[in-house]
């Protein structure tokens, strides 16, 4: 069997510090922003000249936190509640033979300062530290297929969750720069219901925590209501 060696062109700096709470597809959380910081050998303006003419990009990356765990021929897609197995090549599961993923994200801006090149992206579903193997412009006439079908994932995932913030959480957010935007970001994440499918109906009241940017967020789930309890800076 032939083998190939790939090297990252850059790394993602993302608010998602852990796999938990990352949306299962790109653009489900519009306020999720990240930086793609290029490695020194690619940190030249020539590599991205003209890229700002495109609104969206394909990011080709490596599932760096799961690739060493191997792959599986059958996986349990979250869209099916984790109750039905599908072939890994019929899903976007992370446990793949080559550990390669792809996301279509929005290009917000290009930064080139002090010899360092970065792209500002939004709608991302990428873990902090993700190695990027390549980027390509998104071409609407070619990449958006009007009559395509997508089997068990044919529609945008929907939940009946609502999100409210406790008075303590609101006070915490007031102390944060751009707190209103961060609150909107937290709400968009929780509306996706990041809980594992098998836990959704186990107990009437559940407590969770996650790390976003520099903050720990704690919340409570009762029926279909997420109540954010506190937003504290990580010590």
mmCIF file of C-alpha atoms in Angstrom:
data_model
loop_
_atom_site.group_PDB
_atom_site.id
_atom_site.type_symbol
_atom_site.label_atom_id
_atom_site.label_comp_id
_atom_site.label_asym_id
_atom_site.label_seq_id
_atom_site.Cartn_x
_atom_site.Cartn_y
_atom_site.Cartn_z
ATOM 1 C CA UNK A 1 0.000 0.000 0.000
ATOM 2 C CA UNK A 2 1.298 3.474 -0.878
ATOM 3 C CA UNK A 3 1.796 5.930 1.956
ATOM 4 C CA UNK A 4 1.853 9.730 1.880
ATOM 5 C CA UNK A 5 3.317 12.275 4.246
ATOM 6 C CA UNK A 6 1.360 15.478 4.892
ATOM 7 C CA UNK A 7 2.472 18.520 6.838
ATOM 8 C CA UNK A 8 0.186 21.233 8.259
ATOM 9 C CA UNK A 9 0.068 24.622 6.575
ATOM 10 C CA UNK A 10 -1.239 26.140 9.809
ATOM 11 C CA UNK A 11 -3.225 25.637 12.995
ATOM 12 C CA UNK A 12 -6.656 26.688 14.219
ATOM 13 C CA UNK A 13 -6.987 28.933 17.282
ATOM 14 C CA UNK A 14 -10.541 28.262 18.353
ATOM 15 C CA UNK A 15 -12.852 29.020 21.308
ATOM 16 C CA UNK A 16 -13.555 25.277 21.508
ATOM 17 C CA UNK A 17 -11.002 23.936 23.969
ATOM 18 C CA UNK A 18 -12.568 20.468 24.202
ATOM 19 C CA UNK A 19 -14.508 18.236 21.808
ATOM 20 C CA UNK A 20 -17.633 18.469 23.967
ATOM 21 C CA UNK A 21 -19.959 21.255 22.739
ATOM 22 C CA UNK A 22 -18.411 21.578 19.287
ATOM 23 C CA UNK A 23 -21.276 21.733 16.755
ATOM 24 C CA UNK A 24 -21.562 18.585 14.666
ATOM 25 C CA UNK A 25 -21.346 20.512 11.397
ATOM 26 C CA UNK A 26 -19.930 23.887 10.343
ATOM 27 C CA UNK A 27 -22.030 27.087 10.293
ATOM 28 C CA UNK A 28 -24.551 25.811 12.872
ATOM 29 C CA UNK A 29 -23.077 28.332 15.321
ATOM 30 C CA UNK A 30 -22.497 31.529 13.282
ATOM 31 C CA UNK A 31 -20.748 33.371 16.132
ATOM 32 C CA UNK A 32 -18.077 30.678 16.510
ATOM 33 C CA UNK A 33 -14.970 32.516 15.294
ATOM 34 C CA UNK A 34 -11.404 31.278 14.954
ATOM 35 C CA UNK A 35 -8.007 32.186 13.560
ATOM 36 C CA UNK A 36 -6.148 30.051 11.078
ATOM 37 C CA UNK A 37 -2.523 30.904 11.835
ATOM 38 C CA UNK A 38 -0.140 29.867 9.073
ATOM 39 C CA UNK A 39 3.138 28.086 9.710
ATOM 40 C CA UNK A 40 6.235 30.269 9.049
ATOM 41 C CA UNK A 41 6.984 28.761 5.631
ATOM 42 C CA UNK A 42 3.461 29.663 4.423
ATOM 43 C CA UNK A 43 3.153 32.948 6.287
ATOM 44 C CA UNK A 44 3.498 35.140 3.223
ATOM 45 C CA UNK A 45 0.851 37.306 1.592
ATOM 46 C CA UNK A 46 1.466 35.642 -1.779
ATOM 47 C CA UNK A 47 -0.119 32.388 -0.591
ATOM 48 C CA UNK A 48 -3.535 34.034 -0.067
ATOM 49 C CA UNK A 49 -3.490 36.825 -2.642
ATOM 50 C CA UNK A 50 -7.034 37.144 -3.991
ATOM 51 C CA UNK A 51 -8.595 34.964 -1.275
ATOM 52 C CA UNK A 52 -10.639 37.887 0.073
ATOM 53 C CA UNK A 53 -12.656 37.762 -3.156
ATOM 54 C CA UNK A 54 -14.352 34.619 -1.769
ATOM 55 C CA UNK A 55 -16.913 34.674 1.027
ATOM 56 C CA UNK A 56 -16.403 31.053 2.126
ATOM 57 C CA UNK A 57 -13.591 28.511 2.183
ATOM 58 C CA UNK A 58 -13.144 24.772 2.458
ATOM 59 C CA UNK A 59 -10.802 23.920 5.321
ATOM 60 C CA UNK A 60 -9.169 20.485 5.061
ATOM 61 C CA UNK A 61 -7.869 19.359 8.436
ATOM 62 C CA UNK A 62 -6.709 16.493 10.622
ATOM 63 C CA UNK A 63 -8.761 15.026 13.491
ATOM 64 C CA UNK A 64 -5.662 15.242 15.672
ATOM 65 C CA UNK A 65 -7.276 14.168 18.953
ATOM 66 C CA UNK A 66 -8.854 10.976 17.629
ATOM 67 C CA UNK A 67 -6.530 9.781 14.875
ATOM 68 C CA UNK A 68 -4.365 7.785 17.302
ATOM 69 C CA UNK A 69 -7.440 5.866 18.479
ATOM 70 C CA UNK A 70 -7.764 4.139 15.116
ATOM 71 C CA UNK A 71 -10.843 3.835 12.927
ATOM 72 C CA UNK A 72 -13.996 1.796 12.740
ATOM 73 C CA UNK A 73 -15.910 0.434 9.753
ATOM 74 C CA UNK A 74 -19.218 1.121 11.542
ATOM 75 C CA UNK A 75 -20.102 4.208 13.573
ATOM 76 C CA UNK A 76 -23.185 5.556 15.378
ATOM 77 C CA UNK A 77 -24.194 8.959 13.901
ATOM 78 C CA UNK A 78 -25.579 11.416 16.489
ATOM 79 C CA UNK A 79 -28.352 12.340 14.033
ATOM 80 C CA UNK A 80 -29.743 8.823 14.539
ATOM 81 C CA UNK A 81 -29.591 9.141 18.305
ATOM 82 C CA UNK A 82 -26.576 6.870 18.527
ATOM 83 C CA UNK A 83 -28.887 3.874 18.107
ATOM 84 C CA UNK A 84 -28.109 2.850 14.537
ATOM 85 C CA UNK A 85 -24.830 1.973 12.869
ATOM 86 C CA UNK A 86 -23.713 3.297 9.494
ATOM 87 C CA UNK A 87 -20.553 2.754 7.478
ATOM 88 C CA UNK A 88 -17.879 5.290 8.341
ATOM 89 C CA UNK A 89 -17.679 6.380 4.686
ATOM 90 C CA UNK A 90 -21.434 7.116 4.788
ATOM 91 C CA UNK A 91 -20.896 9.588 7.651
ATOM 92 C CA UNK A 92 -18.688 12.463 8.735
ATOM 93 C CA UNK A 93 -17.508 10.644 11.844
ATOM 94 C CA UNK A 94 -14.061 11.468 13.219
ATOM 95 C CA UNK A 95 -12.820 7.859 13.447
ATOM 96 C CA UNK A 96 -11.645 7.571 9.843
ATOM 97 C CA UNK A 97 -8.763 5.620 8.267
ATOM 98 C CA UNK A 98 -6.797 8.786 7.505
ATOM 99 C CA UNK A 99 -8.365 11.082 10.093
ATOM 100 C CA UNK A 100 -9.125 13.816 7.544
ATOM 101 C CA UNK A 101 -12.050 16.229 7.861
ATOM 102 C CA UNK A 102 -13.409 19.144 5.849
ATOM 103 C CA UNK A 103 -15.485 22.178 6.792
ATOM 104 C CA UNK A 104 -17.032 24.943 4.703
ATOM 105 C CA UNK A 105 -16.628 28.140 6.765
ATOM 106 C CA UNK A 106 -17.028 31.868 6.284
ATOM 107 C CA UNK A 107 -13.980 34.026 5.633
ATOM 108 C CA UNK A 108 -14.281 37.177 7.744
ATOM 109 C CA UNK A 109 -10.919 38.806 7.027
ATOM 110 C CA UNK A 110 -7.229 38.357 6.282
ATOM 111 C CA UNK A 111 -4.576 39.505 8.739
ATOM 112 C CA UNK A 112 -0.938 40.073 7.856
ATOM 113 C CA UNK A 113 1.078 41.722 10.632
ATOM 114 C CA UNK A 114 4.755 41.614 11.502
ATOM 115 C CA UNK A 115 5.381 38.862 8.979
ATOM 116 C CA UNK A 116 2.614 36.634 10.406
ATOM 117 C CA UNK A 117 -0.356 35.584 8.274
ATOM 118 C CA UNK A 118 -3.787 34.556 9.592
ATOM 119 C CA UNK A 119 -7.334 34.115 8.339
ATOM 120 C CA UNK A 120 -10.274 35.053 10.554
ATOM 121 C CA UNK A 121 -13.050 32.491 10.089
ATOM 122 C CA UNK A 122 -16.575 32.112 11.446
ATOM 123 C CA UNK A 123 -19.119 29.327 11.690
ATOM 124 C CA UNK A 124 -16.312 26.943 12.587
ATOM 125 C CA UNK A 125 -16.662 23.477 14.121
ATOM 126 C CA UNK A 126 -12.964 22.957 14.841
ATOM 127 C CA UNK A 127 -11.111 22.190 18.053
ATOM 128 C CA UNK A 128 -8.392 24.544 19.232
ATOM 129 C CA UNK A 129 -5.044 23.369 17.869
ATOM 130 C CA UNK A 130 -6.490 21.576 14.833
ATOM 131 C CA UNK A 131 -3.805 21.115 12.130
ATOM 132 C CA UNK A 132 -4.927 22.465 8.757
ATOM 133 C CA UNK A 133 -3.702 20.550 5.702
ATOM 134 C CA UNK A 134 -5.122 22.772 2.964
ATOM 135 C CA UNK A 135 -7.689 25.452 2.169
ATOM 136 C CA UNK A 136 -9.653 25.950 -1.031
ATOM 137 C CA UNK A 137 -12.205 28.582 -2.116
ATOM 138 C CA UNK A 138 -15.852 27.557 -1.895
ATOM 139 C CA UNK A 139 -17.426 27.770 -5.360
ATOM 140 C CA UNK A 140 -21.237 28.151 -5.206
ATOM 141 C CA UNK A 141 -21.834 27.084 -8.825
ATOM 142 C CA UNK A 142 -19.948 23.836 -8.279
ATOM 143 C CA UNK A 143 -20.094 23.065 -4.550
ATOM 144 C CA UNK A 144 -23.785 23.802 -3.965
ATOM 145 C CA UNK A 145 -25.835 21.126 -5.752
ATOM 146 C CA UNK A 146 -29.490 22.086 -5.942
ATOM 147 C CA UNK A 147 -30.978 18.601 -6.308
ATOM 148 C CA UNK A 148 -28.617 16.720 -3.988
ATOM 149 C CA UNK A 149 -30.011 14.472 -1.248
ATOM 150 C CA UNK A 150 -28.357 13.558 2.043
ATOM 151 C CA UNK A 151 -30.041 10.436 3.373
ATOM 152 C CA UNK A 152 -30.478 10.436 7.150
ATOM 153 C CA UNK A 153 -28.889 13.923 7.349
ATOM 154 C CA UNK A 154 -31.031 15.551 4.674
ATOM 155 C CA UNK A 155 -32.181 18.489 6.813
ATOM 156 C CA UNK A 156 -30.512 20.932 9.175
ATOM 157 C CA UNK A 157 -30.576 19.494 12.715
ATOM 158 C CA UNK A 158 -33.245 21.059 14.893
ATOM 159 C CA UNK A 159 -33.856 20.882 18.630
ATOM 160 C CA UNK A 160 -36.669 22.175 20.795
ATOM 161 C CA UNK A 161 -34.215 23.521 23.364
ATOM 162 C CA UNK A 162 -34.427 27.016 24.829
ATOM 163 C CA UNK A 163 -31.678 28.894 26.658
ATOM 164 C CA UNK A 164 -32.014 31.259 29.621
ATOM 165 C CA UNK A 165 -29.358 32.924 31.766
ATOM 166 C CA UNK A 166 -29.440 33.130 35.533
ATOM 167 C CA UNK A 167 -28.931 36.501 37.202
ATOM 168 C CA UNK A 168 -25.438 35.381 38.262
ATOM 169 C CA UNK A 169 -24.548 34.430 34.693
ATOM 170 C CA UNK A 170 -25.836 37.764 33.384
ATOM 171 C CA UNK A 171 -23.681 39.565 35.937
ATOM 172 C CA UNK A 172 -20.678 37.459 34.938
ATOM 173 C CA UNK A 173 -21.211 38.370 31.284
ATOM 174 C CA UNK A 174 -21.397 42.087 32.105
ATOM 175 C CA UNK A 175 -17.782 41.896 33.290
ATOM 176 C CA UNK A 176 -16.570 40.415 30.005
ATOM 177 C CA UNK A 177 -15.461 42.494 27.050
ATOM 178 C CA UNK A 178 -17.960 41.916 24.215
ATOM 179 C CA UNK A 179 -20.149 40.105 26.748
ATOM 180 C CA UNK A 180 -23.293 40.419 24.630
ATOM 181 C CA UNK A 181 -21.614 38.693 21.700
ATOM 182 C CA UNK A 182 -20.211 35.991 23.994
ATOM 183 C CA UNK A 183 -23.688 35.441 25.459
ATOM 184 C CA UNK A 184 -25.063 34.996 21.942
ATOM 185 C CA UNK A 185 -22.276 32.521 21.200
ATOM 186 C CA UNK A 186 -23.076 30.468 24.319
ATOM 187 C CA UNK A 187 -26.771 30.467 23.403
ATOM 188 C CA UNK A 188 -26.074 29.241 19.856
ATOM 189 C CA UNK A 189 -23.904 26.411 21.213
ATOM 190 C CA UNK A 190 -26.520 25.266 23.720
ATOM 191 C CA UNK A 191 -29.376 25.447 21.218
ATOM 192 C CA UNK A 192 -27.597 22.644 19.348
ATOM 193 C CA UNK A 193 -27.981 20.450 22.489
ATOM 194 C CA UNK A 194 -24.355 19.291 22.798
ATOM 195 C CA UNK A 195 -25.195 16.435 25.169
ATOM 196 C CA UNK A 196 -24.431 12.894 23.996
ATOM 197 C CA UNK A 197 -27.598 11.419 22.517
ATOM 198 C CA UNK A 198 -27.716 8.581 25.049
ATOM 199 C CA UNK A 199 -27.921 11.077 27.957
ATOM 200 C CA UNK A 200 -30.737 13.217 26.583
ATOM 201 C CA UNK A 201 -33.586 11.457 28.377
ATOM 202 C CA UNK A 202 -31.826 9.762 31.282
ATOM 203 C CA UNK A 203 -32.601 12.139 34.156
ATOM 204 C CA UNK A 204 -35.094 15.016 34.559
ATOM 205 C CA UNK A 205 -32.339 17.386 35.735
ATOM 206 C CA UNK A 206 -28.771 17.314 34.437
ATOM 207 C CA UNK A 207 -25.769 19.561 35.101
ATOM 208 C CA UNK A 208 -22.968 20.193 32.630
ATOM 209 C CA UNK A 209 -19.871 22.291 32.141
ATOM 210 C CA UNK A 210 -17.772 23.306 29.138
ATOM 211 C CA UNK A 211 -14.824 25.528 28.302
ATOM 212 C CA UNK A 212 -15.251 28.242 25.677
ATOM 213 C CA UNK A 213 -12.408 30.659 25.066
ATOM 214 C CA UNK A 214 -11.025 31.560 28.495
ATOM 215 C CA UNK A 215 -14.196 30.725 30.396
ATOM 216 C CA UNK A 216 -15.877 27.814 32.124
ATOM 217 C CA UNK A 217 -19.627 27.740 31.543
ATOM 218 C CA UNK A 218 -21.906 25.747 33.821
ATOM 219 C CA UNK A 219 -25.529 25.065 32.973
ATOM 220 C CA UNK A 220 -28.517 22.982 33.978
ATOM 221 C CA UNK A 221 -30.875 21.085 31.696
ATOM 222 C CA UNK A 222 -34.471 20.546 32.813
ATOM 223 C CA UNK A 223 -36.816 19.140 30.196
ATOM 224 C CA UNK A 224 -35.993 21.343 27.181
ATOM 225 C CA UNK A 225 -34.641 24.351 29.052
ATOM 226 C CA UNK A 226 -30.927 25.126 29.354
ATOM 227 C CA UNK A 227 -30.251 27.492 32.245
ATOM 228 C CA UNK A 228 -26.771 28.997 32.212
ATOM 229 C CA UNK A 229 -25.711 29.200 35.857
ATOM 230 C CA UNK A 230 -22.314 30.899 35.690
ATOM 231 C CA UNK A 231 -19.589 32.085 33.331
ATOM 232 C CA UNK A 232 -16.235 32.136 35.129
ATOM 233 C CA UNK A 233 -12.765 32.857 33.800
ATOM 234 C CA UNK A 234 -10.490 29.828 33.875
ATOM 235 C CA UNK A 235 -7.974 30.284 36.680
#
